[in-house]
Tab-separated table of C-alpha atoms and ligand atoms in Angstrom:
chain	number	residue	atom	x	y	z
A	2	UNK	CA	0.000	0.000	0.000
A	3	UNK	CA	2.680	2.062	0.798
A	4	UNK	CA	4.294	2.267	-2.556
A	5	UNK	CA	0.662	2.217	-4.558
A	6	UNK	CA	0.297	5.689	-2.766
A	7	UNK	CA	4.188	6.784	-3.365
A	8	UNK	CA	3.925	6.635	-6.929
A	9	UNK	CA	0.969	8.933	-7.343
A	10	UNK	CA	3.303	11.348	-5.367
A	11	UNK	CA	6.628	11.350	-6.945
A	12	UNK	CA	4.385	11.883	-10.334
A	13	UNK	CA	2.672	14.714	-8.726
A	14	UNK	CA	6.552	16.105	-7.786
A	15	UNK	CA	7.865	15.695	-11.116
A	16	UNK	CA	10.643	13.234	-9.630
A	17	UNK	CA	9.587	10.673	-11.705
A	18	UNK	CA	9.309	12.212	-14.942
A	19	UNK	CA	12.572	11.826	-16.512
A	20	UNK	CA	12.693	7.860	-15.536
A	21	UNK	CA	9.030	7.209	-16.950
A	22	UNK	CA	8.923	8.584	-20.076
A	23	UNK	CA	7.186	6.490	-22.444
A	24	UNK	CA	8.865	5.347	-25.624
A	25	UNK	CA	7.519	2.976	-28.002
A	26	UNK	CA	9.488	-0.541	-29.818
A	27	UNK	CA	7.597	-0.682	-32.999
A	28	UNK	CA	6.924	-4.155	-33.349
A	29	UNK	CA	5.601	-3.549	-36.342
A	30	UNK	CA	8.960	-2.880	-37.901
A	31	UNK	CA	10.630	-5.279	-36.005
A	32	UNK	CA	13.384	-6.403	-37.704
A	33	UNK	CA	13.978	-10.658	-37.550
A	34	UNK	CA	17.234	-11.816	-38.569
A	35	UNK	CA	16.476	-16.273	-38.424
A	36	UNK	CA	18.979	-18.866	-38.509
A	37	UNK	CA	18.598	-22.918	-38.436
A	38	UNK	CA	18.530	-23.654	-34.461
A	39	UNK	CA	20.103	-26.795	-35.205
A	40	UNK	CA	23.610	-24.949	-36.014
A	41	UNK	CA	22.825	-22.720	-32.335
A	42	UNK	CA	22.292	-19.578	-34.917
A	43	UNK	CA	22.240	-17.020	-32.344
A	44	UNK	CA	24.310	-18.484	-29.515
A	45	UNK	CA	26.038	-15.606	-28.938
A	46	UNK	CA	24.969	-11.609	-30.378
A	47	UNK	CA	26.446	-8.574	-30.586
A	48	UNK	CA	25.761	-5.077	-32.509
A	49	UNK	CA	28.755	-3.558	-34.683
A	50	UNK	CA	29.673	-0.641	-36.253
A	51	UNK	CA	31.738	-0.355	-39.086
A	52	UNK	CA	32.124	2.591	-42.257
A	53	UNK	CA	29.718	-0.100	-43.940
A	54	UNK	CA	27.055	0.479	-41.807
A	55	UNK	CA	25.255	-1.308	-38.608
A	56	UNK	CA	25.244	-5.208	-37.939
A	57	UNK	CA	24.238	-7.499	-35.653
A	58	UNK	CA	27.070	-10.087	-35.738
A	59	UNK	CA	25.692	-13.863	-35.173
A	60	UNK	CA	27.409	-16.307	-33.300
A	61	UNK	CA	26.808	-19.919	-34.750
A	62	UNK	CA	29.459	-22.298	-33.134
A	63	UNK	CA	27.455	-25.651	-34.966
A	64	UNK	CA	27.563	-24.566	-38.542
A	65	UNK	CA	28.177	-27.547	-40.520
A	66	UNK	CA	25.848	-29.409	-38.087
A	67	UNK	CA	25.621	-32.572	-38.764
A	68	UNK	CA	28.180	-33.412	-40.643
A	69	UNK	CA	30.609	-31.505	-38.192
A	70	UNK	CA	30.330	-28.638	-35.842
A	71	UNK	CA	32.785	-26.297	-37.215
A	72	UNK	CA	30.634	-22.899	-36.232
A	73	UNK	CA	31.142	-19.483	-37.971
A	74	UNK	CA	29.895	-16.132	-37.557
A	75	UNK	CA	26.996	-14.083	-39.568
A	76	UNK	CA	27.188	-10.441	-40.004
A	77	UNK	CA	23.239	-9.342	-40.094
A	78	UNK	CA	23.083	-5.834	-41.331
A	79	UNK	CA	20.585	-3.609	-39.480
A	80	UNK	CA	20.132	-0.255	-41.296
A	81	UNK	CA	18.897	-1.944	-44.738
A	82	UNK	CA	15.420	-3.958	-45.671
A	83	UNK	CA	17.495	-6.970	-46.154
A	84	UNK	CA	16.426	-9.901	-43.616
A	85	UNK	CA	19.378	-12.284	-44.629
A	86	UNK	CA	23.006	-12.575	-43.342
A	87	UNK	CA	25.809	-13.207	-44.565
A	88	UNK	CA	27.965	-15.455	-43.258
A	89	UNK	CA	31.337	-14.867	-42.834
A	90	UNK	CA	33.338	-18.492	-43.012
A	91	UNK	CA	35.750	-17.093	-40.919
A	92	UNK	CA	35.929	-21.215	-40.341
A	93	UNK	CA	37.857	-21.346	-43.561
A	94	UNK	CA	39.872	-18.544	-43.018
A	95	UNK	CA	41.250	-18.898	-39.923
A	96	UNK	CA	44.200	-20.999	-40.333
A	97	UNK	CA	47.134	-21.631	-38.279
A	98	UNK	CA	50.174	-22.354	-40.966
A	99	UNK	CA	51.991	-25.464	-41.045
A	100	UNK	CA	50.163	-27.523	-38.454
A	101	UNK	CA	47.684	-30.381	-39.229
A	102	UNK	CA	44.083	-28.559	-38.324
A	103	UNK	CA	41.534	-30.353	-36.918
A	104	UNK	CA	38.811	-27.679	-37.173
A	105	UNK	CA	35.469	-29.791	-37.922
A	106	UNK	CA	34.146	-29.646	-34.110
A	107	UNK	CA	36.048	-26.435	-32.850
A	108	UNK	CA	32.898	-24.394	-32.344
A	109	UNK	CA	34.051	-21.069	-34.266
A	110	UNK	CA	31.537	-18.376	-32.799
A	111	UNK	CA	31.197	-19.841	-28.839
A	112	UNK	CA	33.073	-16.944	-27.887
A	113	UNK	CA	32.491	-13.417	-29.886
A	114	UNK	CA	33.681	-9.785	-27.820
A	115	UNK	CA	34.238	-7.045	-29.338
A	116	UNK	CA	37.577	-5.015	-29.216
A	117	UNK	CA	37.275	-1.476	-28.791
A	118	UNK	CA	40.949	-1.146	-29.325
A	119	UNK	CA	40.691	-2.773	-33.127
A	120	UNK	CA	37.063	-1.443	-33.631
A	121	UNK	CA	36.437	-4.945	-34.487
A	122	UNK	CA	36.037	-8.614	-32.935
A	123	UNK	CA	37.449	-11.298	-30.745
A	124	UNK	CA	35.654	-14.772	-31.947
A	125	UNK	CA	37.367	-18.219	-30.724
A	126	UNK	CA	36.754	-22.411	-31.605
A	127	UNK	CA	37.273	-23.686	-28.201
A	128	UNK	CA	37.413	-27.160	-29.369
A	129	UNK	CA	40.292	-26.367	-32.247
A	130	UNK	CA	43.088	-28.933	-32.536
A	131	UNK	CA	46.388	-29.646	-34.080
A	132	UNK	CA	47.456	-32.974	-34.485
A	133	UNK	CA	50.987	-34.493	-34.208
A	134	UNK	CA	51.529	-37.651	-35.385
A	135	UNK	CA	48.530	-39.699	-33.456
A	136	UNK	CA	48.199	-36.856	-30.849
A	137	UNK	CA	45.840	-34.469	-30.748
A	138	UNK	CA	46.532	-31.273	-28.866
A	139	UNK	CA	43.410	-29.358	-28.446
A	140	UNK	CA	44.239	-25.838	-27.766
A	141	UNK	CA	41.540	-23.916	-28.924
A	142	UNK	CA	42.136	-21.191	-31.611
A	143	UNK	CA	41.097	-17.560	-31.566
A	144	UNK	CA	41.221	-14.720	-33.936
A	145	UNK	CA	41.319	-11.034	-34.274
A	146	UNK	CA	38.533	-9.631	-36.769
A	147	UNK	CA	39.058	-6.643	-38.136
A	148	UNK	CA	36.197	-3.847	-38.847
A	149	UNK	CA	36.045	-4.743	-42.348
A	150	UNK	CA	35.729	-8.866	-41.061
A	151	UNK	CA	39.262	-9.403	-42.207
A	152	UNK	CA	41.496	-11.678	-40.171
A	153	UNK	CA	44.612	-9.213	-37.724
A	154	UNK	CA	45.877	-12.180	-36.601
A	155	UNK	CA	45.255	-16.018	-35.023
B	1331	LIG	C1	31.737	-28.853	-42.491
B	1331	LIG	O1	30.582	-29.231	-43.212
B	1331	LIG	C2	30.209	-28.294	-44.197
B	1331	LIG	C3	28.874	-28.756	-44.760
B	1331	LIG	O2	28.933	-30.103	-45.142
B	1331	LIG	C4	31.302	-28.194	-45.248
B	1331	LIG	O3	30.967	-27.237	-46.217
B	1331	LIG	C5	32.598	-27.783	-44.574
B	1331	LIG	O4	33.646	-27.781	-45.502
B	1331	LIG	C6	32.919	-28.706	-43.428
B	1331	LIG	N1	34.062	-28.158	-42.728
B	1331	LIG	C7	35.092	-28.897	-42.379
B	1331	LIG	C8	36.215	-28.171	-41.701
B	1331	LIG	O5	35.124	-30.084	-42.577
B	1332	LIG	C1	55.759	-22.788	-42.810
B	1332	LIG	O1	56.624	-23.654	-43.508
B	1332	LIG	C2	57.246	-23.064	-44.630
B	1332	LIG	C3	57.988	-24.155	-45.383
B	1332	LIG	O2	58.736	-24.957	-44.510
B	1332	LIG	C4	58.176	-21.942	-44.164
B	1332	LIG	O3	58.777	-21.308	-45.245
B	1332	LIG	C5	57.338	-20.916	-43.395
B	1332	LIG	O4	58.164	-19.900	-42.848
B	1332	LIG	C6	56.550	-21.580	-42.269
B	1332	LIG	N1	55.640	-20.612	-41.694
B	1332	LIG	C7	55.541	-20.416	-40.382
B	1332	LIG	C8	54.572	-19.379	-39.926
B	1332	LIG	O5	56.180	-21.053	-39.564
């Protein structure tokens, strides 16, 4: 009861005004980006900035699902009428030279921070390997994205 009679009053005061101002999301515009949930489209999210516009980059660390789980990342653009992404098969290009890659389960996209330093992205396959001789060493890889979803380095 107490509060049910303190709202009427901060109104009254004014003290409220700033916090309750009403805005509206207009659903009707809503803007769905969709992905297959088998390949965890949308795992992990995050809105970008670069001289190309505004994106919402998609994390989806099972593309390839089923016939592996390599992942990759989408770049969704916001500020057009296009719906689709386009994926980025940063799977492909990473690369670590002279090593034998096992990259089929490594989950590219699990991880995705941006760097403010860069301007651009932090994405890693957790599950990345390099095999040596029978061994399998599984390190993880992770790679610097540059605004322009070039690869700074692995
Ligand atoms: C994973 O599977 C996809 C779809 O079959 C294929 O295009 C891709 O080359 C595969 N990646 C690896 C690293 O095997
Ligand atoms: C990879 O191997 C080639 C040929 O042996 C060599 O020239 C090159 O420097 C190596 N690259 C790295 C990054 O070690």
């Amino acid at each position: 009861m107490g509060s049910a009679a303190l709202l009427p009053l901060l109104l009254a005061l004014g003290i409220l005004h700033n916090c309750c101002e009403a805005y509206n999301v207009r659903l009707l515009e809503a803007k769905i980006f969709s992905g297959p949930s088998a390949e965890q489209f949308g795992y992990a999210v995050q809105q970008f900035v670069n001289d190309q516009g505004k994106w919402l980059l998609v994390g989806s660390p099972w593309s390839g699902y089923p016939a592996n789980r390599t992942g990759d990342i989408y770049a969704c653009p916001v500020g057009t009428p296009k719906t689709t992404c386009n994926k980025l098969n940063l799977e492909a290009l990473i690369n670590i030279p002279n090593v034998t890659e096992i990259k089929e389960d490594m989950n590219l996209g699990l991880t995705l921070i941006q760097n403010s330093k860069t301007g651009g992205f932090l994405t890693c396959g957790p599950l990345w390997a390099q095999q040596c001789g029978r061994q399998y060493y599984a390190t993880g890889v992770c790679s610097e994205i540059s605004p322009s979803f070039q690869i700074l380095r692995t």
